[in-house]
Short mmCIF file of C-alpha atoms in Angstrom, two decimals:
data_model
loop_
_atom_site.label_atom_id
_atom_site.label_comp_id
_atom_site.label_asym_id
_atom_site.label_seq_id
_atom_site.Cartn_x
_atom_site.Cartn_y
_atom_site.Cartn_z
CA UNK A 1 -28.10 -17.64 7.73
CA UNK A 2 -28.55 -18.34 4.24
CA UNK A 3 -28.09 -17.38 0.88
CA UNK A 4 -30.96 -15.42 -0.71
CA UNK A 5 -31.92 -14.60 -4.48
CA UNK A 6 -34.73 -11.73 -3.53
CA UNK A 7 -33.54 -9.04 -0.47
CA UNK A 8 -36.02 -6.87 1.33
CA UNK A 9 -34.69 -3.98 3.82
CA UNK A 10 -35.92 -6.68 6.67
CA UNK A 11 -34.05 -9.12 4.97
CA UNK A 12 -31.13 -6.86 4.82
CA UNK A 13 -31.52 -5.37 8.25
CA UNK A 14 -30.88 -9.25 9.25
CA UNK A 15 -28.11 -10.18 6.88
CA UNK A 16 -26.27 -7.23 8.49
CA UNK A 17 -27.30 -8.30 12.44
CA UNK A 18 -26.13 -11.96 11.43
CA UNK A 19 -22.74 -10.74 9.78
CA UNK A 20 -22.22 -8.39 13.06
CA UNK A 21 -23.15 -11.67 15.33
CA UNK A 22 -20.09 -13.29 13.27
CA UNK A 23 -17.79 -10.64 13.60
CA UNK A 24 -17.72 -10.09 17.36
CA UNK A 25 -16.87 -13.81 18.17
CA UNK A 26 -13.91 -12.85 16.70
CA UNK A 27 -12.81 -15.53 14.55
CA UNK A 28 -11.89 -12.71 12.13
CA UNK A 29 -9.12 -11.46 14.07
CA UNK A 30 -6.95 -14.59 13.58
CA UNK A 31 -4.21 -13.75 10.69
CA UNK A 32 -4.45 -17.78 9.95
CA UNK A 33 -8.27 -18.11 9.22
CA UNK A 34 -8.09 -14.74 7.45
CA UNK A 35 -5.33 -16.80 4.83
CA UNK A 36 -7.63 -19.90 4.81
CA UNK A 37 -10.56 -17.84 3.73
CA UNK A 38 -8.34 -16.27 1.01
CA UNK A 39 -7.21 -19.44 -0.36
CA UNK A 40 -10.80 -20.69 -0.33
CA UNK A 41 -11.56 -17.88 -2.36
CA UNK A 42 -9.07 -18.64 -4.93
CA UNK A 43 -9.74 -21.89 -5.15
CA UNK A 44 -13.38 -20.96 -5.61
CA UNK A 45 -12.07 -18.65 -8.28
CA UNK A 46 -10.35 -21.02 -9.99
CA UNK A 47 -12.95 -24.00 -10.54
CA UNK A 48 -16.05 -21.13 -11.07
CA UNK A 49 -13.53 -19.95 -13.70
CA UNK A 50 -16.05 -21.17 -16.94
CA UNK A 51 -19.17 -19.51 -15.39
CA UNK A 52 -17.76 -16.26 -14.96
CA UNK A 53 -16.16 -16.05 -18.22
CA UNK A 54 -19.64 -16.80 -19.91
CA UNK A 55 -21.27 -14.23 -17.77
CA UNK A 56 -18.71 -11.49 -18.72
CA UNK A 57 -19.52 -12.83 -22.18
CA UNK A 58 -23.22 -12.22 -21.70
CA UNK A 59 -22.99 -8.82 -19.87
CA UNK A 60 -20.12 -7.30 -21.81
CA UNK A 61 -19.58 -9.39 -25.07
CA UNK A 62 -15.86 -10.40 -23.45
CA UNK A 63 -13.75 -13.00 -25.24
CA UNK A 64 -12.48 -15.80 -22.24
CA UNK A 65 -8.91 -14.16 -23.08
CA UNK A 66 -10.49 -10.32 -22.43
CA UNK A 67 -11.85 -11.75 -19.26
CA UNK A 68 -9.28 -13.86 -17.41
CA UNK A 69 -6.87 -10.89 -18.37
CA UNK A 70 -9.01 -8.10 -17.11
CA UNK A 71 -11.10 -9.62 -14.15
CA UNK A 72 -10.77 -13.21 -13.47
CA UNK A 73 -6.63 -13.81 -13.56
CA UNK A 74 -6.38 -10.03 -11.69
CA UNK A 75 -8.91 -11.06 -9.15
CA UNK A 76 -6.42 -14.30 -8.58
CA UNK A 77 -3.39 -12.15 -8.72
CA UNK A 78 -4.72 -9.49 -5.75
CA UNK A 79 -5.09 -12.46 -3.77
CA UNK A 80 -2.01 -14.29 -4.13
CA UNK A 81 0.09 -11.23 -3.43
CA UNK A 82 -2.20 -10.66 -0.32
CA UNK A 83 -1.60 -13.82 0.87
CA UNK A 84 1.99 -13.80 0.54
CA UNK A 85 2.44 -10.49 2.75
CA UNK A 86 -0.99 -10.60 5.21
CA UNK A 87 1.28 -11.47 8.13
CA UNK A 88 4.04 -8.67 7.74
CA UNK A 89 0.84 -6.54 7.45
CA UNK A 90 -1.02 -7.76 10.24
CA UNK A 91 2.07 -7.69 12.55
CA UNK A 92 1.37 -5.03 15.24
CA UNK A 93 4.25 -1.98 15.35
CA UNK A 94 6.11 -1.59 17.84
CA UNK A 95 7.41 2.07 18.92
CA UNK A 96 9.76 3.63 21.43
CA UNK A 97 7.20 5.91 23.49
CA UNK A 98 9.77 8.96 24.13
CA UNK A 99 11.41 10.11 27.43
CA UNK A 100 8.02 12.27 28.65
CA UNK A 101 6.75 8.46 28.70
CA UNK A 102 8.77 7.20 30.69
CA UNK A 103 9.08 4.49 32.42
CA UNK A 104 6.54 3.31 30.02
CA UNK A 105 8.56 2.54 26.87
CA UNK A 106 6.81 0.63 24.53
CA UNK A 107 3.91 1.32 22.26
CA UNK A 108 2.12 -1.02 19.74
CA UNK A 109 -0.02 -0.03 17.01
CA UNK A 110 -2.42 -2.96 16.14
CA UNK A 111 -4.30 -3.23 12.73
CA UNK A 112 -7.83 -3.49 13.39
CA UNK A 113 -10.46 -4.70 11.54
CA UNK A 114 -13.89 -2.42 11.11
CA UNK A 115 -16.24 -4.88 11.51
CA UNK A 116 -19.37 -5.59 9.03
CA UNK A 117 -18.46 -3.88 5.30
CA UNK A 118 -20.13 -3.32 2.54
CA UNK A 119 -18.60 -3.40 -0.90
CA UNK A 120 -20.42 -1.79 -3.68
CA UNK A 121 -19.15 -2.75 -7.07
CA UNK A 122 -20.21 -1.90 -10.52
CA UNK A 123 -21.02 -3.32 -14.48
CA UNK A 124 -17.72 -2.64 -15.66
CA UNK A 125 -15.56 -4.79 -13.87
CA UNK A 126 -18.01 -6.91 -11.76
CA UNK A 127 -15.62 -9.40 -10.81
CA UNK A 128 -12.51 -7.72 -9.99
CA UNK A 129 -14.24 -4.61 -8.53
CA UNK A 130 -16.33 -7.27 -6.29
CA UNK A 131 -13.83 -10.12 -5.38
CA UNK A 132 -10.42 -7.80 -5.68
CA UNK A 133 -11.86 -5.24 -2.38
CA UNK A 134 -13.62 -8.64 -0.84
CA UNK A 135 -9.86 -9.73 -0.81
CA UNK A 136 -8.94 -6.66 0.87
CA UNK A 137 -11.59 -6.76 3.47
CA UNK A 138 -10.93 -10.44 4.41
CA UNK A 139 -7.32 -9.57 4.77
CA UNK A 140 -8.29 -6.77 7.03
CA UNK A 141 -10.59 -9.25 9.39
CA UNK A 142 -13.90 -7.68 8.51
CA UNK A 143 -17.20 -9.50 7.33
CA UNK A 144 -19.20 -8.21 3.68
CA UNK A 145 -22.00 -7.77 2.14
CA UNK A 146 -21.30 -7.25 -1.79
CA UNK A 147 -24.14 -5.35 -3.43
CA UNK A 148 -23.24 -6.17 -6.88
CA UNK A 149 -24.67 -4.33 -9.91
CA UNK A 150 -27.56 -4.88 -11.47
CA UNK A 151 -26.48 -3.50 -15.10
CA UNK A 152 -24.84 -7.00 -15.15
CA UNK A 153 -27.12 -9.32 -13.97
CA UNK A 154 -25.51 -12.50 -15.26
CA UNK A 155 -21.78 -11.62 -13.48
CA UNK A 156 -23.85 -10.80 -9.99
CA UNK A 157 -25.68 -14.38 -10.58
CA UNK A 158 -22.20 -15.67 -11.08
CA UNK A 159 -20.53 -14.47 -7.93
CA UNK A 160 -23.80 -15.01 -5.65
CA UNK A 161 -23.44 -18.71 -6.93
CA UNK A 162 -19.76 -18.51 -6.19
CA UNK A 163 -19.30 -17.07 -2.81
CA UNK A 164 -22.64 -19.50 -1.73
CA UNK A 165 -20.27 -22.13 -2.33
CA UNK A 166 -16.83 -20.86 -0.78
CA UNK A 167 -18.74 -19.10 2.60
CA UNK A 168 -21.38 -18.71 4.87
CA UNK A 169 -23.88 -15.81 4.41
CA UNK A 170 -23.37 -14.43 7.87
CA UNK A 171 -19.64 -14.09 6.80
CA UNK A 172 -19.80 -12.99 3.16
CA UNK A 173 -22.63 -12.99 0.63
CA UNK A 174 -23.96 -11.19 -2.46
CA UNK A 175 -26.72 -8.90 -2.44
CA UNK A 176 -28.67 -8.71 -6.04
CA UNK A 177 -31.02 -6.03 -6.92
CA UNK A 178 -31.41 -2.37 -8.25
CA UNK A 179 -31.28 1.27 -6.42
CA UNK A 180 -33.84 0.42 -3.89
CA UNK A 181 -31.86 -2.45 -2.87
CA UNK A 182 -29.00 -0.35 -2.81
CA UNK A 183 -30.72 2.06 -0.46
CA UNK A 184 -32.05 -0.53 1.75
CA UNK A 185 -28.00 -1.56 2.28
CA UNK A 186 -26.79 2.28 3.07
CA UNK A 187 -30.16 2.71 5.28
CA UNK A 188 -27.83 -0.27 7.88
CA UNK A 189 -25.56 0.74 10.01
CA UNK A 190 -21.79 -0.77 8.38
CA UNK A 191 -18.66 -0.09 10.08
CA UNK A 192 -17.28 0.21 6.30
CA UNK A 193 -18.40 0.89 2.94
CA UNK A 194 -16.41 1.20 -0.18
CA UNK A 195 -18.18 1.81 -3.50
CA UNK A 196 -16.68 2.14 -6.52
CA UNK A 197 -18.72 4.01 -9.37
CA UNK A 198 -19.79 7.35 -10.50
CA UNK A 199 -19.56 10.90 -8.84
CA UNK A 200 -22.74 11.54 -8.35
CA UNK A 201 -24.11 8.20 -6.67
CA UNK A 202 -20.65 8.62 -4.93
CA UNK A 203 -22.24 11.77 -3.36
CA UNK A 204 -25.12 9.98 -2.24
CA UNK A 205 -23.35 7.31 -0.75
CA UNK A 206 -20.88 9.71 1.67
CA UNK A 207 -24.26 11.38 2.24
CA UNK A 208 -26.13 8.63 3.58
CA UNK A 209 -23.06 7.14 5.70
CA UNK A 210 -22.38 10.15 7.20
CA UNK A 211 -25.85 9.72 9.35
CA UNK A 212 -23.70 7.02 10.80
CA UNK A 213 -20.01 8.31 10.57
CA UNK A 214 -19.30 5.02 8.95
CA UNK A 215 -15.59 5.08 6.78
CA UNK A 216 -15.94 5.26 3.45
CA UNK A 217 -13.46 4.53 0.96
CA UNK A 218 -14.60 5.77 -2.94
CA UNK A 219 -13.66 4.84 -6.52
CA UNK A 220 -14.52 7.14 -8.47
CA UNK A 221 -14.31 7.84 -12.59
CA UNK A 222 -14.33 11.91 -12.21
CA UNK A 223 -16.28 14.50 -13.55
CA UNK A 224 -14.67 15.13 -16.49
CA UNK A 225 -12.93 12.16 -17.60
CA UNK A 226 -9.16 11.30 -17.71
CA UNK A 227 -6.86 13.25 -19.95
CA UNK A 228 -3.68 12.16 -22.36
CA UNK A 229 -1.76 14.44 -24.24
CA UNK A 230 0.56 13.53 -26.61
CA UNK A 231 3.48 15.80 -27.00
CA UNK A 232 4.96 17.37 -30.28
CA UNK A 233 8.31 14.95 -29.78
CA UNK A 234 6.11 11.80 -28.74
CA UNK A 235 6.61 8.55 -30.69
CA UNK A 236 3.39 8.73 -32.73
CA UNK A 237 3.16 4.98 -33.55
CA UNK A 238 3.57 3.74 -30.22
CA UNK A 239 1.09 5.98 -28.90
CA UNK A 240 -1.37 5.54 -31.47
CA UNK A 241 -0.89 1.66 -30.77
CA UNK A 242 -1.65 2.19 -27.22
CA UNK A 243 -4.15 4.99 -26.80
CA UNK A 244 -6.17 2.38 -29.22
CA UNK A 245 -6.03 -0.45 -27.66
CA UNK A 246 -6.98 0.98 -24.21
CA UNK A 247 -10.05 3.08 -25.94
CA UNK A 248 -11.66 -0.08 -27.62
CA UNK A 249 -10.80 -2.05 -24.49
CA UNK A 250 -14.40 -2.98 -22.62
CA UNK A 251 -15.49 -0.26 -25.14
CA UNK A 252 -14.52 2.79 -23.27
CA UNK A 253 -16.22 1.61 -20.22
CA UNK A 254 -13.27 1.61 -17.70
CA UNK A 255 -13.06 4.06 -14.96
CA UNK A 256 -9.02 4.89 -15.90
CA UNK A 257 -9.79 4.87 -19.78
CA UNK A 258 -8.74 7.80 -21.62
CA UNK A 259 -11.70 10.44 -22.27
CA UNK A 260 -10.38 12.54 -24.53
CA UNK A 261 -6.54 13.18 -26.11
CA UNK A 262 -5.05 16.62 -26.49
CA UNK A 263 -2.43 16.63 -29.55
CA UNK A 264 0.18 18.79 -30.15
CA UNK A 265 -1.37 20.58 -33.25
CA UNK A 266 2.06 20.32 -35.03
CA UNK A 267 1.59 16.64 -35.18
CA UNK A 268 -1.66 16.13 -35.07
CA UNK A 269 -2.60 14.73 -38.83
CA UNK A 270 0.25 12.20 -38.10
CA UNK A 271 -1.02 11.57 -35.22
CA UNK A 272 -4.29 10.55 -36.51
CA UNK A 273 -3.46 8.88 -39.16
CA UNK A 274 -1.37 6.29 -37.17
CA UNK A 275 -4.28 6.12 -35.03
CA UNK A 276 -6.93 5.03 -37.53
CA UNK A 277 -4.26 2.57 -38.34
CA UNK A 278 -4.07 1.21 -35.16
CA UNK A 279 -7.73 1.14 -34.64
CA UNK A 280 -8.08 -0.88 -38.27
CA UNK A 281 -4.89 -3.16 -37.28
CA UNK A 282 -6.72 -4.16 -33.82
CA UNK A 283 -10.41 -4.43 -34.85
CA UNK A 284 -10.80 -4.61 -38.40
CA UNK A 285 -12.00 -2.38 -41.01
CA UNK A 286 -15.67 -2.20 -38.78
CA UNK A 287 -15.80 -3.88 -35.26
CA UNK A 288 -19.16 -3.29 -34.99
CA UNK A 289 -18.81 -7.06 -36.38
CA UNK A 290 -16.35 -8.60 -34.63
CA UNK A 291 -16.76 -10.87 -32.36
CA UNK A 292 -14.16 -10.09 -30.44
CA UNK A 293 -15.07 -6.46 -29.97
CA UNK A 294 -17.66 -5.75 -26.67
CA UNK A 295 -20.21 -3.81 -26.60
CA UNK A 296 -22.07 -1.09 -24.49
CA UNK A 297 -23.54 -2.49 -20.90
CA UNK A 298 -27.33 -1.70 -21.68
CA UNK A 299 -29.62 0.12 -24.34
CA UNK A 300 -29.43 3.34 -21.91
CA UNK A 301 -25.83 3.55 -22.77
CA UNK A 302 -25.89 2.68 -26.40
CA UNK A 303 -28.19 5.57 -27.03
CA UNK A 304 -26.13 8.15 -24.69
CA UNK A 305 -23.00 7.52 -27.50
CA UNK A 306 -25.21 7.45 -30.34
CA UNK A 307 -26.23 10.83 -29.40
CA UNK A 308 -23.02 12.46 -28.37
CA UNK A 309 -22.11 10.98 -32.03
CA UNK A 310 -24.61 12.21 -33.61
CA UNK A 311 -24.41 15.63 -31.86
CA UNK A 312 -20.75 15.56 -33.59
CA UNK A 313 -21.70 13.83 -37.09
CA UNK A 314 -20.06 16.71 -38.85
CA UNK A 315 -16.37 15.75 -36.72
CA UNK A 316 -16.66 12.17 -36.57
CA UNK A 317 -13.14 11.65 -39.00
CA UNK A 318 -13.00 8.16 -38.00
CA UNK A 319 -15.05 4.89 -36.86
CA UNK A 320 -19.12 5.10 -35.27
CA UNK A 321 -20.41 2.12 -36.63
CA UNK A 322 -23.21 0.58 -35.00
CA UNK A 323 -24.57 -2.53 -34.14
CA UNK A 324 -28.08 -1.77 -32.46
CA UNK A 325 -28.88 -4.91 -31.93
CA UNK A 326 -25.52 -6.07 -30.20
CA UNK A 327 -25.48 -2.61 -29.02
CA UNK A 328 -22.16 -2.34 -29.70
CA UNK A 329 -20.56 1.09 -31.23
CA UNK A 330 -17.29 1.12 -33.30
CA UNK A 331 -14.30 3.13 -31.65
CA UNK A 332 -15.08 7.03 -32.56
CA UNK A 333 -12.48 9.84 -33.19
CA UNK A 334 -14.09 13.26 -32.74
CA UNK A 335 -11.67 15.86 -34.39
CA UNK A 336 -11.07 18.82 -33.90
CA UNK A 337 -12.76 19.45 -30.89
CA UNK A 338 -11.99 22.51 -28.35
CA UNK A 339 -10.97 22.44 -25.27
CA UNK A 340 -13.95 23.96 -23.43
CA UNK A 341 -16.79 21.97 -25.34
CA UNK A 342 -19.11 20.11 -23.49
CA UNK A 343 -17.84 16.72 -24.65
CA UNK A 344 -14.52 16.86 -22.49
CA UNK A 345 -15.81 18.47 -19.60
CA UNK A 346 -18.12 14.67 -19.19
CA UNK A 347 -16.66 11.61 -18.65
CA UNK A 348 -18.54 9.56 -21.23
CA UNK A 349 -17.78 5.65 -20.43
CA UNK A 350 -17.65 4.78 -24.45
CA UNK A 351 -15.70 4.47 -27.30
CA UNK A 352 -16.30 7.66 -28.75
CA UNK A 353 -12.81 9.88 -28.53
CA UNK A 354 -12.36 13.71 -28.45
CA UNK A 355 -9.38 14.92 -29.61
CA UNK A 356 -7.86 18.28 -28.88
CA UNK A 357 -5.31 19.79 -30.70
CA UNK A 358 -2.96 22.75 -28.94
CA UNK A 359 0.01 24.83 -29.92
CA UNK A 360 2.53 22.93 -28.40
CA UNK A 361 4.30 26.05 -27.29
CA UNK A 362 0.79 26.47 -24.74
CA UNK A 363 1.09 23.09 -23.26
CA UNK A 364 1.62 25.30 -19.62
CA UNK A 365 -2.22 26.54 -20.91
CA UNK A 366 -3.40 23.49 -21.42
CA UNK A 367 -2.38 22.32 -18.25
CA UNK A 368 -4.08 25.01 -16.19
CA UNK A 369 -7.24 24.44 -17.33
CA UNK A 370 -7.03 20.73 -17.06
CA UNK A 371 -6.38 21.35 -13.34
CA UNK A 372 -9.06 24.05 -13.07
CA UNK A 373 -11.30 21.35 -13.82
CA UNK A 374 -12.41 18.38 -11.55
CA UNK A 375 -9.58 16.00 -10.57
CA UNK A 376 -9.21 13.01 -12.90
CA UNK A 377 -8.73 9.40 -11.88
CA UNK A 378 -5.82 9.24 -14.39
CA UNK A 379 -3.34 11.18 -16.48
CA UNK A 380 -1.31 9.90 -19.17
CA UNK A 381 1.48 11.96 -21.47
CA UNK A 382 3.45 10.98 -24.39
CA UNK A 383 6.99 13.18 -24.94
CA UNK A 384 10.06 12.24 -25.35
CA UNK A 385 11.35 15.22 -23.10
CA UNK A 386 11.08 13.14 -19.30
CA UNK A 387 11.71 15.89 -17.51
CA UNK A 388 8.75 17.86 -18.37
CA UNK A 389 6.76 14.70 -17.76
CA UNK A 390 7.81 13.78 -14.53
CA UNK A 391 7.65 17.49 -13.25
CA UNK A 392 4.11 17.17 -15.18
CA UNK A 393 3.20 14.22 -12.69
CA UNK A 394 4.54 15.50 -9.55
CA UNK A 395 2.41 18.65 -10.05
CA UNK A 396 -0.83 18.33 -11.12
CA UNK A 397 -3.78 16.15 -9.25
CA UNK A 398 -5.43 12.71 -10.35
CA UNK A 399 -5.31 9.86 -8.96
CA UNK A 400 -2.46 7.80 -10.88
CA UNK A 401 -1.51 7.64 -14.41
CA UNK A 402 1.60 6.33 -16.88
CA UNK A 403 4.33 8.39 -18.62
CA UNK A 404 4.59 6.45 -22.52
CA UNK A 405 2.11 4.19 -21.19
CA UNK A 406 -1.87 3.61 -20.80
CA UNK A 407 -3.18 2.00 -17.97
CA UNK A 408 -0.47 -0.33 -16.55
CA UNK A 409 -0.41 1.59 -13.18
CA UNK A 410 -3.34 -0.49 -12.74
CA UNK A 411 -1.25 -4.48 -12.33
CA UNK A 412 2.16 -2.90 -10.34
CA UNK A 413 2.23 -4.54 -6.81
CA UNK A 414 2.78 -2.42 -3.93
CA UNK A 415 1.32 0.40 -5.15
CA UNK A 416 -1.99 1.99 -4.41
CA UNK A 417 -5.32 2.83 -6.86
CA UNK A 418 -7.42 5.75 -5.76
CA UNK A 419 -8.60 8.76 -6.86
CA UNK A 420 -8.43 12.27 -5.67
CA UNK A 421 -11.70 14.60 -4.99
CA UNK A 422 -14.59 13.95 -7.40
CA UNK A 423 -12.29 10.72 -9.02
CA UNK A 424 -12.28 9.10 -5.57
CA UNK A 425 -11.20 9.06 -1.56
CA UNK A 426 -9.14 6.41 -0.25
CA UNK A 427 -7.31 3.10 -1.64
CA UNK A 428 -6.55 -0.44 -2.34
CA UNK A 429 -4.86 -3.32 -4.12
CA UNK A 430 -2.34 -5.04 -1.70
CA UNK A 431 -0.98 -3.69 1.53
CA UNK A 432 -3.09 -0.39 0.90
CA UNK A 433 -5.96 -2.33 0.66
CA UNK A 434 -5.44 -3.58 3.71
CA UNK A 435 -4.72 -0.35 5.29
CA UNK A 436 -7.96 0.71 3.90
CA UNK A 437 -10.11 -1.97 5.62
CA UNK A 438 -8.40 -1.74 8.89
CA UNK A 439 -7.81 1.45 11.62
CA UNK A 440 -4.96 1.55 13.31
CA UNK A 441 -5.14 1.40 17.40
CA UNK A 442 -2.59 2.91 19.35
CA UNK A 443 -1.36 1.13 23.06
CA UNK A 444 0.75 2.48 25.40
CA UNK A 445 1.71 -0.50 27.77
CA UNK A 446 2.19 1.48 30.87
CA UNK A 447 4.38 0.55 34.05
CA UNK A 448 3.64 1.14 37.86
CA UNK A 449 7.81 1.64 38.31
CA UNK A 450 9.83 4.14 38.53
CA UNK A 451 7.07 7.02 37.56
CA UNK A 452 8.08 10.28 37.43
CA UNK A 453 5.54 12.63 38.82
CA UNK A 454 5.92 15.35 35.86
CA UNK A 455 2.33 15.11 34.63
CA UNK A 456 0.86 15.61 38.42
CA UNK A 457 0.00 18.61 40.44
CA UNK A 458 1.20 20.92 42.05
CA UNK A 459 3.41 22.68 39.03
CA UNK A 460 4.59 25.52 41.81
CA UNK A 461 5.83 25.60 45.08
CA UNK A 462 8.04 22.78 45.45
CA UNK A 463 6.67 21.45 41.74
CA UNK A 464 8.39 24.36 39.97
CA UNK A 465 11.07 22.05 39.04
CA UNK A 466 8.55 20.11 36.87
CA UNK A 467 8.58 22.91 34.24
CA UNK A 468 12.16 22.91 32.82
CA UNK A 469 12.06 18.97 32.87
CA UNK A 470 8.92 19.12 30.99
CA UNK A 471 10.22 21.91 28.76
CA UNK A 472 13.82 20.14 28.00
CA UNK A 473 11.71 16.76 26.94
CA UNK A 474 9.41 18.63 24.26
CA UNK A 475 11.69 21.43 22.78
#
């Protein structure tokens, strides 16, 4: 089958039939093909390097350095640790089956592919969130179809050209097109779909695979957006330094970014004065003009943070210059702001910053009604006082998060990324990637000696020894 630039739902409905065709002459299942394909896709990677940096220029105004770093050399580095441990993964378990087995004595558990996937991936990150779960689904032995995003039409151009030339369409290919294309996709039959995005098409997607019981693994960015609070005792500077760099990063529009900041009140003029620092040291006195700076995905959301903006003219302390026809908006701070405004109860994929102060004395307060709220894909705190922070951590729900840190969590190996309710179901990068795109089968491997007739009528009479065997085995 090959490539194709315009997709109907008969066009789809065929993709998918080919890709199934593919999957069940099980070429797949073999651990060493599975590594081939993965270092075909790194090399692919590697010499489509150029094209995919100018497209992440194009969609998102990314510097080469802002793009290898966040999608291109993270895309390579998900696949080389993959690589490295697919076999230990792959390698079926073997268990002891217990005495009320016996004589048969030995289980495996084999890691099975799904079959045909579907990876839905958005504007934000359209390589990494595209090629990083393709790497996870090749690992696992399934086929995909990537429906890439249509916000960023030059990155889905980019990877349809590159996976054209690293496989075969009825293996993996990219699907291009807008929400009825989308639909056309969920209206098939996968064995697996994992979309990362927002909430609410999140809803719609469990919706529409649950017609089919298909698994379904979700990314999500949460209702209400990821919290930080920095602590009375916190090192100001270095949080400042940090909280800015992560807020101007892609311009706000990261799924883990930090939504709003709740500040001690004791500290928070410091506080926000070594943040407008940092902000200046980073960007410049207006980074509506630097190059260097990007800028909002589309019109749609360079209005939607001119208005919250302008909705908060009379609190914006700091930054809000605009560039309408970059559409790019300068890093905002919103101050003071309370803690049950509209503003950070929305997860608002910009630049524009709320910041909350509290009595540090209520941070228990401020806690509660963080967790009242929807479950965030991240949390991030800055104290000095570790204890409080890791009890912090261990207690409330999101998905993952840093302790004097922003968004590092994100590059540890071994580790999973997901969410947690409306931030996400599921999870991936490395072995729990895998995991994700494969179900585990469990084999008994039986014997015909030696059997024991403890499972078999009659359990009275001359069976009524059966019971205290059977009893003395599972106590």
């Amino acid at each position: 089958m090959e490539h194709r630039e315009n997709w109907t739902q008969q066009g789809i409905a065929e993709l998918v039939e080919a890709q199934r065709t593919f999957f069940t002459a099980n070429q797949t299942l073999d651990v060493d093909w599975r590594l081939a394909q993965l270092k075909k896709l790194k090399s692919a990677i590697m010499s489509h390097r150029a094209a995919l940096e100018a497209a992440l220029r194009a969609d998102l105004g990314r510097t080469a350095e802002e793009a290898y770093m966040l999608d291109i050399g993270t895309s390579i580095a998900e696949i080389n640790e993959t690589v490295a441990s697919l076999r230990r993964w792959a390698r079926p378990e073997t268990h002891w089956s217990g005495l009320m087995c016996f004589p048969s004595t030995v289980t495996k558990v084999y890691k099975l592919p799904y079959g045909v996937s579907l990876i839905v991936s958005p504007f934000n990150y359209p390589v990494l969130l595209s090629l990083g779960v393709l790497t996870a689904a090749i690992a696992g032995g399934n086929t995909a179809v990537i429906k890439a995003s249509s916000k960023s039409p030059a990155c889905t151009a980019a990877l349809r050209d590159l996976i054209a030339d690293c496989f075969p369409a009825d293996y993996v290919t990219v699907v291009s097109g807008g929400h009825e294309t989308a639909d056309a996709c969920l209206a098939q039959r996968f064995d697996k779909i994992f979309y990362t995005g927002s909430p609410k098409v999140g809803r719609h997607v469990l919706e529409t695979a649950a017609g089919n019981l298909t698994s379904v693994g979700l990314e999500l960015g949460g209702e209400n957006g990821n919290w930080c609070i920095v602590r009375k005792d916190a090192d100001l500077k270095d949080a400042a330094r940090k909280i800015a760099f992560f807020k101007a990063c892609n311009s706000g529009q990261i799924c883990i970014d930090i939504n709003q900041v709740a500040v001690a009140r004791e500290v928070a003029e410091p506080f926000l004065r070594e943040l407008k620092a940092a902000f200046i040291r980073q960007l410049g006195a207006n980074p509506a003009v630097n190059a260097e700076y990007s800028r909002m995905i589309s019109r749609a959301a360079y209005d939607k943070c001119c208005a919250w903006a302008d909705r908060y003219a009379d609190r914006l302390i700091y930054g809000g210059e605009r560039s309408e026809t970059e559409l790019k908006f300068a890093p905002a701070i919103l101050y003071p702001v309370g803690v049950d405004e509209d503003i950070v109860q929305t997860e608002l994929f910009s630049p524009l910053l709320p910041v909350v102060p509290f009595p540090d004395a209520q941070i228990d307060e401020l806690l509660r009604a963080i967790a009242a709220r929807e479950h965030g894909l991240a949390l991030y705190l800055f104290t000095k006082d570790m204890a409080w922070a890791k009890k912090t951590m261990a207690t409330q729900q999101y998905g993952g998060g840093c302790i004097n840190e922003v968004c590092l969590q994100l590059m540890v190996k071994g580790v999973p990324f997901n969410g947690v309710g409306h931030s996400g179901m599921g999870a991936y990068h490395g072995e729990w990637g895998f995991r994700e795109f494969t179900h585990p089968s469990t084999v008994l491997i039986g014997s015909n000696r030696f059997n024991l007739p403890l499972r078999e009528h009659p359990f009275t009479g001359r069976g009524r020894w059966k019971r205290a065997v059977i009893e003395r085995f599972l106590r």
